[in-house]
PDB file of N, CA and C in Angstrom:
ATOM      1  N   UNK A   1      92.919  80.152  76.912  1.00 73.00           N
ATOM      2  CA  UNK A   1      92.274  80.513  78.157  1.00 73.00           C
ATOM      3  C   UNK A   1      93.340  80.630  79.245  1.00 73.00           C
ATOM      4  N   UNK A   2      93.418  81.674  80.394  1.00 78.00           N
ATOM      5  CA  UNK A   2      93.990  81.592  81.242  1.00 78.00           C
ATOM      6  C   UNK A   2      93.834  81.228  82.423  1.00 78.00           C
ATOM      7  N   UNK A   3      94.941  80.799  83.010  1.00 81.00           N
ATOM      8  CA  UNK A   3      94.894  79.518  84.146  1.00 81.00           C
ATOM      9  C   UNK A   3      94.697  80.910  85.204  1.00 81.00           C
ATOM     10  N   UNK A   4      93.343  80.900  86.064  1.00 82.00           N
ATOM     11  CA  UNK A   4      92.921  81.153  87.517  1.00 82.00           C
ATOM     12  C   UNK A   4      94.342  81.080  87.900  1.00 82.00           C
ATOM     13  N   UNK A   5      94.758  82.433  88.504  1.00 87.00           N
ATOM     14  CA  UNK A   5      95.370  82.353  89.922  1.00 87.00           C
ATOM     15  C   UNK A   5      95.144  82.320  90.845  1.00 87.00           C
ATOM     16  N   UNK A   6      96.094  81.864  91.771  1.00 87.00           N
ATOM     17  CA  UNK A   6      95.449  81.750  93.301  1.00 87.00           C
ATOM     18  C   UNK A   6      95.800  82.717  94.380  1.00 87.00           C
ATOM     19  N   UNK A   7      94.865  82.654  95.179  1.00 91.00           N
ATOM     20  CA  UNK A   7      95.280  84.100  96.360  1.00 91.00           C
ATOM     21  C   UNK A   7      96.323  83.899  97.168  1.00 91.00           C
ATOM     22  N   UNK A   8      96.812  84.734  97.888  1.00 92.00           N
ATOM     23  CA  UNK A   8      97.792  83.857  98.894  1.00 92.00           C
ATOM     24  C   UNK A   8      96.723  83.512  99.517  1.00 92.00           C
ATOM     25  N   UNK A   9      95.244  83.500 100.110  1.00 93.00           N
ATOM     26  CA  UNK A   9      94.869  82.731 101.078  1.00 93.00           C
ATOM     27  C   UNK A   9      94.599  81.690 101.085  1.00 93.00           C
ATOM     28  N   UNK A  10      94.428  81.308  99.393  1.00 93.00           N
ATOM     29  CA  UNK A  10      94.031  80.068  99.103  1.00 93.00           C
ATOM     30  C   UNK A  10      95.819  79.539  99.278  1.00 93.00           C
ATOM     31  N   UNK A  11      96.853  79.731  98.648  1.00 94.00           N
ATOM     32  CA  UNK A  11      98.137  79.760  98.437  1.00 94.00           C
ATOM     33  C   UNK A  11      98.261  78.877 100.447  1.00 94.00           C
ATOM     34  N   UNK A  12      97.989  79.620 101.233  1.00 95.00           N
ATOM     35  CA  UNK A  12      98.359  79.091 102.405  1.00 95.00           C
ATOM     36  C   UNK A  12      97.467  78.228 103.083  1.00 95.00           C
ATOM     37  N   UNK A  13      96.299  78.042 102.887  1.00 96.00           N
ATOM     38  CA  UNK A  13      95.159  77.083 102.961  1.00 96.00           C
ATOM     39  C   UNK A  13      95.823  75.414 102.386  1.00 96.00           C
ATOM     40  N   UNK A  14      96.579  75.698 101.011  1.00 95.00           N
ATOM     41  CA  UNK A  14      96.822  74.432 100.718  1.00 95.00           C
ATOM     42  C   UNK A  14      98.098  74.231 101.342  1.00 95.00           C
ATOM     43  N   UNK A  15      99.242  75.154 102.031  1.00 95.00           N
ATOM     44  CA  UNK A  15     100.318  74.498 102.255  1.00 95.00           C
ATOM     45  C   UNK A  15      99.847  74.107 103.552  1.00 95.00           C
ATOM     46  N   UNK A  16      98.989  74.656 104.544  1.00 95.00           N
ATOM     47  CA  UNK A  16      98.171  74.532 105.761  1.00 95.00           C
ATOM     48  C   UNK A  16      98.225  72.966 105.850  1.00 95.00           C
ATOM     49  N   UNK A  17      97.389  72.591 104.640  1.00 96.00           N
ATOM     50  CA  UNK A  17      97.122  71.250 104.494  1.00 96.00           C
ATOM     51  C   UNK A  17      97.670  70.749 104.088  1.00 96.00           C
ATOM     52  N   UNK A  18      98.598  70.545 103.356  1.00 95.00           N
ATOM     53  CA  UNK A  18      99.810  69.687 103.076  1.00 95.00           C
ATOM     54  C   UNK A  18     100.622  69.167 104.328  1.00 95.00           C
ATOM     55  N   UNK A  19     100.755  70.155 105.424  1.00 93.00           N
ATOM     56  CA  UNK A  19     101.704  70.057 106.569  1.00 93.00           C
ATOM     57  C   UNK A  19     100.746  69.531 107.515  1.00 93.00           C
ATOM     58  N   UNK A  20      99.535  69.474 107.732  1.00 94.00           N
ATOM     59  CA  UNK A  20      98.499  68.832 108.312  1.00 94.00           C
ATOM     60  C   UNK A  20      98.750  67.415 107.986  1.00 94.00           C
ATOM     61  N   UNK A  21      98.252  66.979 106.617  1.00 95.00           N
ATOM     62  CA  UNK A  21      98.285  65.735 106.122  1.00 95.00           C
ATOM     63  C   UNK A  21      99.764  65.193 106.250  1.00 95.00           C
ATOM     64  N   UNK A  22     100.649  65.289 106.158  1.00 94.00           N
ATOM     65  CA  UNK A  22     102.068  65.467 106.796  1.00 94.00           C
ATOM     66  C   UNK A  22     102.006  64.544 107.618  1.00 94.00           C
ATOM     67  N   UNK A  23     101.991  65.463 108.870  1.00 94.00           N
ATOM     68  CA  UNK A  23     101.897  65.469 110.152  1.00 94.00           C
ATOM     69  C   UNK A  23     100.626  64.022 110.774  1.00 94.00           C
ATOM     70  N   UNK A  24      99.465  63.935 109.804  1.00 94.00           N
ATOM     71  CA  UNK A  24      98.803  63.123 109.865  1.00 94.00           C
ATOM     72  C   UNK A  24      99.360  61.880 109.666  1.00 94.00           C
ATOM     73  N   UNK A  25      99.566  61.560 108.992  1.00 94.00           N
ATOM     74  CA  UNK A  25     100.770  59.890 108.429  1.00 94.00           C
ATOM     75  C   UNK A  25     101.627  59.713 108.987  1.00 94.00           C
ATOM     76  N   UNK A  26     101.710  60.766 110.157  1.00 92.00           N
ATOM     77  CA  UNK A  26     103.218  60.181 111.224  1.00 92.00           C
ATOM     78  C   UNK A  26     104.483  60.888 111.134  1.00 92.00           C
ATOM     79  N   UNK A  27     104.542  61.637 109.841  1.00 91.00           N
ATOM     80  CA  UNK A  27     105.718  62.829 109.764  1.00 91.00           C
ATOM     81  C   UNK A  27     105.754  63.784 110.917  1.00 91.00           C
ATOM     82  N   UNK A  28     107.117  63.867 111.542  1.00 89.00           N
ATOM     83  CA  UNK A  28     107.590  64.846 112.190  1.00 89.00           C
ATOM     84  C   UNK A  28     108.354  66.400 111.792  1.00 89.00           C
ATOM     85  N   UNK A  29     108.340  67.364 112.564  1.00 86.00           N
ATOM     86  CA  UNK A  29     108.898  68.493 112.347  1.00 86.00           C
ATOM     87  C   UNK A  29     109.968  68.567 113.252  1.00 86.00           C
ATOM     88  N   UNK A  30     111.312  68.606 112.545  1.00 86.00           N
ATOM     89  CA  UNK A  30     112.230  68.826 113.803  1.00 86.00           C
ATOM     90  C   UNK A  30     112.485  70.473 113.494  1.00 86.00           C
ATOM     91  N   UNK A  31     112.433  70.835 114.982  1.00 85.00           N
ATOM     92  CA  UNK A  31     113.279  72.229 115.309  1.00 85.00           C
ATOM     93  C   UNK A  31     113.962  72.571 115.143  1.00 85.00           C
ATOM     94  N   UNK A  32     114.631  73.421 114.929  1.00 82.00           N
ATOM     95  CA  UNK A  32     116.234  74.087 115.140  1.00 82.00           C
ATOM     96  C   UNK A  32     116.290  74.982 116.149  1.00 82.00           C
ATOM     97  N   UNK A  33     117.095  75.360 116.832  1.00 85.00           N
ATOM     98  CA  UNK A  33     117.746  76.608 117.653  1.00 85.00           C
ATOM     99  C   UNK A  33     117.971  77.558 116.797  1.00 85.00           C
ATOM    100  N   UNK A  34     117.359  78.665 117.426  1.00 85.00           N
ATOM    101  CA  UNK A  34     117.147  79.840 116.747  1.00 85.00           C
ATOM    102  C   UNK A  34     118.513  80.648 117.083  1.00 85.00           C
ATOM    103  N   UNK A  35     119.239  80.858 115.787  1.00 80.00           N
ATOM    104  CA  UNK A  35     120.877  81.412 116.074  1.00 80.00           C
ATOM    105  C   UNK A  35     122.198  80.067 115.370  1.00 80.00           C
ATOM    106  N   UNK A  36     121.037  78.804 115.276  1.00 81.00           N
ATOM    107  CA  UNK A  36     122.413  77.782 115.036  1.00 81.00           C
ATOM    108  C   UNK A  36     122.221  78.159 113.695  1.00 81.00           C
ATOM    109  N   UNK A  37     123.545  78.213 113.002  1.00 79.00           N
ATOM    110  CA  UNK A  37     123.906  77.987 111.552  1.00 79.00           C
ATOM    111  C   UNK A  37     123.923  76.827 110.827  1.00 79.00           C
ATOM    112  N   UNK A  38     123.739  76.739 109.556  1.00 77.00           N
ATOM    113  CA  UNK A  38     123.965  75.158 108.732  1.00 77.00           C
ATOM    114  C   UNK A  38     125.185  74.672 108.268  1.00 77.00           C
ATOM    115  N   UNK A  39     126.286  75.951 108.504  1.00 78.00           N
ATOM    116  CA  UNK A  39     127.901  76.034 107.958  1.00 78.00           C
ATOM    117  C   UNK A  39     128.393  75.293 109.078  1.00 78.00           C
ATOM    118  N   UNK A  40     129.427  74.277 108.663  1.00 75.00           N
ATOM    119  CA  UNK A  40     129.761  72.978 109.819  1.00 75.00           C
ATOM    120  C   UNK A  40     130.917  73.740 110.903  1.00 75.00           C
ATOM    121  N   UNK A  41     131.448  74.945 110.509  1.00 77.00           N
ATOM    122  CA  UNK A  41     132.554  75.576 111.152  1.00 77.00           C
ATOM    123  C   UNK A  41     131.572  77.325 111.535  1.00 77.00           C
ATOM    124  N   UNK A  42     130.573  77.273 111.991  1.00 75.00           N
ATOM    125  CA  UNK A  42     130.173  78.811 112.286  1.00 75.00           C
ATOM    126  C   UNK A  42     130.865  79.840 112.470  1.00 75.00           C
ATOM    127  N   UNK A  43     131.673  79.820 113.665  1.00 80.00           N
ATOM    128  CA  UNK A  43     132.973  80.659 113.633  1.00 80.00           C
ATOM    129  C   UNK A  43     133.615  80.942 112.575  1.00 80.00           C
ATOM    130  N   UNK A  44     134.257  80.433 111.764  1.00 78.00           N
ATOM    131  CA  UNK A  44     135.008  80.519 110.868  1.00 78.00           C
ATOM    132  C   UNK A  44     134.336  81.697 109.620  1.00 78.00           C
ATOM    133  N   UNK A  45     135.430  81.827 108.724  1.00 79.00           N
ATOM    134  CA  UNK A  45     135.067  82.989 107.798  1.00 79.00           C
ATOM    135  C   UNK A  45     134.261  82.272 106.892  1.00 79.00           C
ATOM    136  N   UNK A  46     133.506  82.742 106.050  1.00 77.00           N
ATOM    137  CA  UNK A  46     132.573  82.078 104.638  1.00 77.00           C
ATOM    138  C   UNK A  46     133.388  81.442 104.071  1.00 77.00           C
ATOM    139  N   UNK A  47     132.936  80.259 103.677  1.00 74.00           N
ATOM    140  CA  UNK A  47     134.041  79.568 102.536  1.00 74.00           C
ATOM    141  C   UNK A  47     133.428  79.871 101.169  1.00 74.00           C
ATOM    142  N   UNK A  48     133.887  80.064 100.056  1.00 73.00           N
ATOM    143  CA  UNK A  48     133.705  80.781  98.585  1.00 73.00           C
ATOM    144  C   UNK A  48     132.727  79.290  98.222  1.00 73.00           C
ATOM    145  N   UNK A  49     131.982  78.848  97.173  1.00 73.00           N
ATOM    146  CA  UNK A  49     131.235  77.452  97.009  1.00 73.00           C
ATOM    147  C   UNK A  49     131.351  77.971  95.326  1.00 73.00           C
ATOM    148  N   UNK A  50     132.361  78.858  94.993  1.00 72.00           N
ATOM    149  CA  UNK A  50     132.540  78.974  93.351  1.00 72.00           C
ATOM    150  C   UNK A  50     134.100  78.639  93.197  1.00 72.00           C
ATOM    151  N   UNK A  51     133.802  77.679  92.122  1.00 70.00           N
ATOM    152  CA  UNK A  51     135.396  77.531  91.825  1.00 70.00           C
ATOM    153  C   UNK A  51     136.319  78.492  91.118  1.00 70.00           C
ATOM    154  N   UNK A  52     137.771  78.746  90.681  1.00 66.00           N
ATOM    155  CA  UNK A  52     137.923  80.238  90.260  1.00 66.00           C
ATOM    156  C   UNK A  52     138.729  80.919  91.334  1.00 66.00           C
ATOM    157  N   UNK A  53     139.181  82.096  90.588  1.00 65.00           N
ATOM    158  CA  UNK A  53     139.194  83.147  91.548  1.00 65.00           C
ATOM    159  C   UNK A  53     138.825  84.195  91.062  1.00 65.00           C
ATOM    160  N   UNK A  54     138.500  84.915  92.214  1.00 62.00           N
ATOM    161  CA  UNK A  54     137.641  86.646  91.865  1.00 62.00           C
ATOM    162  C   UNK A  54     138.468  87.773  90.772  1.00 62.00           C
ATOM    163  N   UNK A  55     140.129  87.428  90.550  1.00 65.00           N
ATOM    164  CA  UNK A  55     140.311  88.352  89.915  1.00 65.00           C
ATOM    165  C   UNK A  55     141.150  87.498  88.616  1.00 65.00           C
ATOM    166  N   UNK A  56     139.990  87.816  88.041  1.00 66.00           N
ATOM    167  CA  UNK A  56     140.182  87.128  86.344  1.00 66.00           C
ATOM    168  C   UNK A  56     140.823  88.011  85.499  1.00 66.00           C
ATOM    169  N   UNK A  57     141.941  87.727  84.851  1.00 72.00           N
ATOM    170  CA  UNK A  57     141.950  88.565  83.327  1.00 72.00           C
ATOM    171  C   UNK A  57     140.984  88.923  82.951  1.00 72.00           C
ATOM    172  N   UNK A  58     141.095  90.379  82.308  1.00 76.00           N
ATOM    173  CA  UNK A  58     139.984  90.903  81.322  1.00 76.00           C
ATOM    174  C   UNK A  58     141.158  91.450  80.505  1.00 76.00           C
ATOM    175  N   UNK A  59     139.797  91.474  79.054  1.00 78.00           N
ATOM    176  CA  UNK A  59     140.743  91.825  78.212  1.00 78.00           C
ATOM    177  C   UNK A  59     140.033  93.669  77.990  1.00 78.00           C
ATOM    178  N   UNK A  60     140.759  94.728  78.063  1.00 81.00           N
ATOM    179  CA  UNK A  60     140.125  95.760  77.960  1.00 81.00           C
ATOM    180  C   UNK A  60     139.398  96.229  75.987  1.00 81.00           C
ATOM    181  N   UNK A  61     138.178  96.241  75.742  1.00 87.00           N
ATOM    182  CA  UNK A  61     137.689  96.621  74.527  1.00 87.00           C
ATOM    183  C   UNK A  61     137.156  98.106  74.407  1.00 87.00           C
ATOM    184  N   UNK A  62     138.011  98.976  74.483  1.00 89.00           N
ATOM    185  CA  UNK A  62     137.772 100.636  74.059  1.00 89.00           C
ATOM    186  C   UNK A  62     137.127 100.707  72.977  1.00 89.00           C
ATOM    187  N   UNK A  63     137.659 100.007  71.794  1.00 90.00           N
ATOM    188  CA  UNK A  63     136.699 100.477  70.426  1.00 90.00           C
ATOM    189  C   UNK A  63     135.401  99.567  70.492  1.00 90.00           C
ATOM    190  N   UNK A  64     135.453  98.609  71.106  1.00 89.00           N
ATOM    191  CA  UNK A  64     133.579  97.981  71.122  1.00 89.00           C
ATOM    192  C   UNK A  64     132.869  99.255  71.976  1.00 89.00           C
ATOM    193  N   UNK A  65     133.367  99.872  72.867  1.00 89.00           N
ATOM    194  CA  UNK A  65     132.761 100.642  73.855  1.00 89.00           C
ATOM    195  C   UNK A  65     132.436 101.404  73.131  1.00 89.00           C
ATOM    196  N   UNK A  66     133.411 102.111  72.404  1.00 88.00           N
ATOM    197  CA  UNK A  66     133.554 103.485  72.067  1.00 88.00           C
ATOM    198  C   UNK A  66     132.153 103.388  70.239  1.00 88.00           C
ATOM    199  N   UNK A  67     132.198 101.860  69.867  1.00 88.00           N
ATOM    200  CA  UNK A  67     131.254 101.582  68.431  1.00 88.00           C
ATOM    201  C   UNK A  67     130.016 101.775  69.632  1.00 88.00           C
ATOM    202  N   UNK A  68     129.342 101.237  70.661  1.00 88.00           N
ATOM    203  CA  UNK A  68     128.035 101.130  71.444  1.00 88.00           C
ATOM    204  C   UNK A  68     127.696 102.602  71.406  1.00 88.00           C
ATOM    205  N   UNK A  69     128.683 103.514  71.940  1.00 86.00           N
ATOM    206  CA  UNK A  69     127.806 104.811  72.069  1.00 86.00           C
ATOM    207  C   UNK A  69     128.091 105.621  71.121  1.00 86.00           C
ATOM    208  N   UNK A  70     128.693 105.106  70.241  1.00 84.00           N
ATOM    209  CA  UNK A  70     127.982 106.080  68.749  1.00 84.00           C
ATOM    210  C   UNK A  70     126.976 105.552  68.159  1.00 84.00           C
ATOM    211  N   UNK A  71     126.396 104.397  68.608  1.00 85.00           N
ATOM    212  CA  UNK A  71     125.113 104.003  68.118  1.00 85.00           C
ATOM    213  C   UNK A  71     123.960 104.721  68.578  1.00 85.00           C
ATOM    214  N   UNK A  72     124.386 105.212  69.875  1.00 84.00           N
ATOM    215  CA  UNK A  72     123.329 105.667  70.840  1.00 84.00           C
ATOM    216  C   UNK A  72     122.672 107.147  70.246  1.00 84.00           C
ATOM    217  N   UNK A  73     121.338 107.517  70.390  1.00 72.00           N
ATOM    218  CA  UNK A  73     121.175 108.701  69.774  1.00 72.00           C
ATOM    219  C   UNK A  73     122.069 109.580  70.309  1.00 72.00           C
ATOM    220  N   UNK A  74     121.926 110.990  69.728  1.00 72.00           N
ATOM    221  CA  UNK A  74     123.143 111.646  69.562  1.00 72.00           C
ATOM    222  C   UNK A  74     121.891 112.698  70.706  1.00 72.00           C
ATOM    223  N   UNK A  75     122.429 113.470  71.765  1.00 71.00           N
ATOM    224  CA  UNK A  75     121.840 114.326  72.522  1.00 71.00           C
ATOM    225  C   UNK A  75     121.645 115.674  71.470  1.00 71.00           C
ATOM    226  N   UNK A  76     120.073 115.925  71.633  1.00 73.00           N
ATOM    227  CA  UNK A  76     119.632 116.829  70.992  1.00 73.00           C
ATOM    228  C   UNK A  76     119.991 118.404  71.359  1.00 73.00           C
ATOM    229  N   UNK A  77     120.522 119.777  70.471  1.00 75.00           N
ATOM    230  CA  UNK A  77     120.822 120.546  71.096  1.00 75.00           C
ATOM    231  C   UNK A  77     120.065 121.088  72.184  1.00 75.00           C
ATOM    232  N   UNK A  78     119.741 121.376  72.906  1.00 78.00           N
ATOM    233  CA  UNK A  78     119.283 122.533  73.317  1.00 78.00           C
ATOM    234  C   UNK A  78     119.124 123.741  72.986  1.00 78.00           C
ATOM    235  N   UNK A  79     117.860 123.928  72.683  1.00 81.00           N
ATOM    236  CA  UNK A  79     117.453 125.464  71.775  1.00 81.00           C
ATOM    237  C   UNK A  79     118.082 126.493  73.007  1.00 81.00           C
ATOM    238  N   UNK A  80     117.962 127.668  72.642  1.00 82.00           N
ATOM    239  CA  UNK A  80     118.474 129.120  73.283  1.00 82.00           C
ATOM    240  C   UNK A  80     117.256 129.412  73.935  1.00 82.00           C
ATOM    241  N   UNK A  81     117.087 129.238  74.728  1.00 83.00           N
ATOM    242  CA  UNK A  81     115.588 129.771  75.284  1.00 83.00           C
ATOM    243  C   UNK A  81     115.282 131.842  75.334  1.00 83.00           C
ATOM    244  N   UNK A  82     114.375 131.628  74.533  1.00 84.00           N
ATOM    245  CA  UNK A  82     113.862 133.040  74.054  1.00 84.00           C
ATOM    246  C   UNK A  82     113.541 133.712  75.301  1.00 84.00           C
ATOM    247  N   UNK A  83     114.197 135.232  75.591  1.00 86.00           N
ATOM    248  CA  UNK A  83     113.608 135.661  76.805  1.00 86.00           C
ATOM    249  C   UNK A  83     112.240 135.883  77.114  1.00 86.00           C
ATOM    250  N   UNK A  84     111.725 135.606  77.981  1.00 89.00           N
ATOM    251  CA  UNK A  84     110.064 135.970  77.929  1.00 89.00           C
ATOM    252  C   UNK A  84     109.585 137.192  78.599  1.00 89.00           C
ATOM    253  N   UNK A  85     108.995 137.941  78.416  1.00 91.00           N
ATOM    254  CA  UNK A  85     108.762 139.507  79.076  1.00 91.00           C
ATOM    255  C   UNK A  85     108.196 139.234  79.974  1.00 91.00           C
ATOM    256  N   UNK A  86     108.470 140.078  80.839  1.00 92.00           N
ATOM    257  CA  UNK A  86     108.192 140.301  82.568  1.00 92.00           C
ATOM    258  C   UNK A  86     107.422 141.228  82.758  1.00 92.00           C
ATOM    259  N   UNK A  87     106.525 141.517  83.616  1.00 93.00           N
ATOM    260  CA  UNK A  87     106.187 142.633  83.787  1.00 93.00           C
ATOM    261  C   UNK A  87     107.161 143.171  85.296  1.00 93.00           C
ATOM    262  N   UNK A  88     107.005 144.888  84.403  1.00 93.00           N
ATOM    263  CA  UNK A  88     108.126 145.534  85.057  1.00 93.00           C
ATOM    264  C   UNK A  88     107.043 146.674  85.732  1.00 93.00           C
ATOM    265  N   UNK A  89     107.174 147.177  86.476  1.00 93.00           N
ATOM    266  CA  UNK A  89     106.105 148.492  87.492  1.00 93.00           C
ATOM    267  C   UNK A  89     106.316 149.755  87.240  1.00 93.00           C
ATOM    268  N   UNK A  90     105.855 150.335  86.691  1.00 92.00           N
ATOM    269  CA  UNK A  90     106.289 151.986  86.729  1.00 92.00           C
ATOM    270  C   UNK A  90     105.787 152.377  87.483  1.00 92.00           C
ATOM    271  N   UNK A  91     106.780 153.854  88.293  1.00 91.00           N
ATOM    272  CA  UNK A  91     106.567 154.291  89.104  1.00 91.00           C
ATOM    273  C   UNK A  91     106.582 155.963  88.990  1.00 91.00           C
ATOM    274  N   UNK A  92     105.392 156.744  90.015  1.00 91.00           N
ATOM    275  CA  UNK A  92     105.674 157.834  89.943  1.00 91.00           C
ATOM    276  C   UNK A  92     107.136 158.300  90.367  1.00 91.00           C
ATOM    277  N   UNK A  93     106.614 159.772  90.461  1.00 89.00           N
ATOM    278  CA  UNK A  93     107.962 160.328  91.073  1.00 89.00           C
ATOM    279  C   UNK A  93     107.863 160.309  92.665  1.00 89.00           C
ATOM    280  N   UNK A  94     106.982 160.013  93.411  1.00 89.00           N
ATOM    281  CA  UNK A  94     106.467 159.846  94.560  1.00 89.00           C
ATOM    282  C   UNK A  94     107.150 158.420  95.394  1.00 89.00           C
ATOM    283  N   UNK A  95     107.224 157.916  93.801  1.00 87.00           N
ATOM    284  CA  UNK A  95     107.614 156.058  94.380  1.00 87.00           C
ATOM    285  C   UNK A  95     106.489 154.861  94.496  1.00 87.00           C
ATOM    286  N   UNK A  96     105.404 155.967  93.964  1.00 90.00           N
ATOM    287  CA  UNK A  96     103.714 155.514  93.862  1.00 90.00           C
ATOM    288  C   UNK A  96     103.358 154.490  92.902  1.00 90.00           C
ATOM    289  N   UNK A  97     103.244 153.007  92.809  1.00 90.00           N
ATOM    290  CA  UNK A  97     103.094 152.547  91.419  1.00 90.00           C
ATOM    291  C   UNK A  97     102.208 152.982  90.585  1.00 90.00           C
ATOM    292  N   UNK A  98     102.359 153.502  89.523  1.00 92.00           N
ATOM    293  CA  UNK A  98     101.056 153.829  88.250  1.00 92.00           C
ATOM    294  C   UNK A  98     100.641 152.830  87.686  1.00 92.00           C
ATOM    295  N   UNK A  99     101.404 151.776  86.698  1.00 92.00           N
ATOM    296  CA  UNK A  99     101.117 150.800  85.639  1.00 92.00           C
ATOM    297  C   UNK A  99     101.831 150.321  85.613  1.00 92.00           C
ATOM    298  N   UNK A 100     101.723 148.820  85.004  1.00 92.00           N
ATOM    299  CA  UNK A 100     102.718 147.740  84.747  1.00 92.00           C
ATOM    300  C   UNK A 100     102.593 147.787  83.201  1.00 92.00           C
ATOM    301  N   UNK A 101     104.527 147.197  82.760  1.00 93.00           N
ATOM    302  CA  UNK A 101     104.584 146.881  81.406  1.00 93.00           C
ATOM    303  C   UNK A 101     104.594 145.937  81.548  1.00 93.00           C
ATOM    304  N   UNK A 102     104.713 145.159  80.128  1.00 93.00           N
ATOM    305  CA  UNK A 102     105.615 144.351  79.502  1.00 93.00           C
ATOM    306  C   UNK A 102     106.515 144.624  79.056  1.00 93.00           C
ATOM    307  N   UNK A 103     108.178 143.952  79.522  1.00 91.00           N
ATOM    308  CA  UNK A 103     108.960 144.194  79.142  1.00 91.00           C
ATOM    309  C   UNK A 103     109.855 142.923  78.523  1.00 91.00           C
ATOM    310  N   UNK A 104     110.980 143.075  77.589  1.00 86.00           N
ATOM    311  CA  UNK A 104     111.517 142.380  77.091  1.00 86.00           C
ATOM    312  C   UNK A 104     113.040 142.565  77.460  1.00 86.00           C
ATOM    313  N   UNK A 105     113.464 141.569  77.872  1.00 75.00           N
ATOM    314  CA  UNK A 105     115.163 141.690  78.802  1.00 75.00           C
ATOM    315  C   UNK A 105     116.378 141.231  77.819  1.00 75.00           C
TER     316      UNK A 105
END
């Protein structure tokens, strides 16, 4: 059987009340200033939080590359596409149209 999901309205109804009941038992909400950062040096540039550095040896593998896409299907030709007849206008000697063909190009 599958577990009922919930709406977001129900979804915010219960966090509603969680922060109610919270707030009920004497818990406070502190503020922040809108613009302060959590980084202890703001000014300063990002500090990296991965150990390492960004430019690692690699080892280059041409023939694993080169085994992946011969696995891959092989692109199908493309047929010659057959011309398809047009109709072409005949004309008097006037410059008058009479009849249309079909023609083959």
């Amino acid at each position: 059987m599958i577990k009922p999901t919930k709406t977001r309205r129900q979804m915010h109804q219960e966090l509603e009340q969680q922060v109610q009941e919270f707030l009920h038992k004497g818990g406070q909400v502190n503020e922040v200033p809108r613009g302060l950062s959590g980084r202890p040096d703001a000014n300063g540039p990002l500090i990296s939080i991965f150990d390492g550095t960004s430019q690692e040896d690699r080892t280059p593998l041409p023939e694993v590359v080169a085994a992946i896409e011969a696995r891959k299907k092989p692109q199908l030709a493309l047929k010659p596409k057959k011309p398809r007849p047009r109709k072409k206008v005949i004309l008097d000697d006037f410059g008058q149209p009479l009849r249309w063909e079909w023609v083959e190009e």
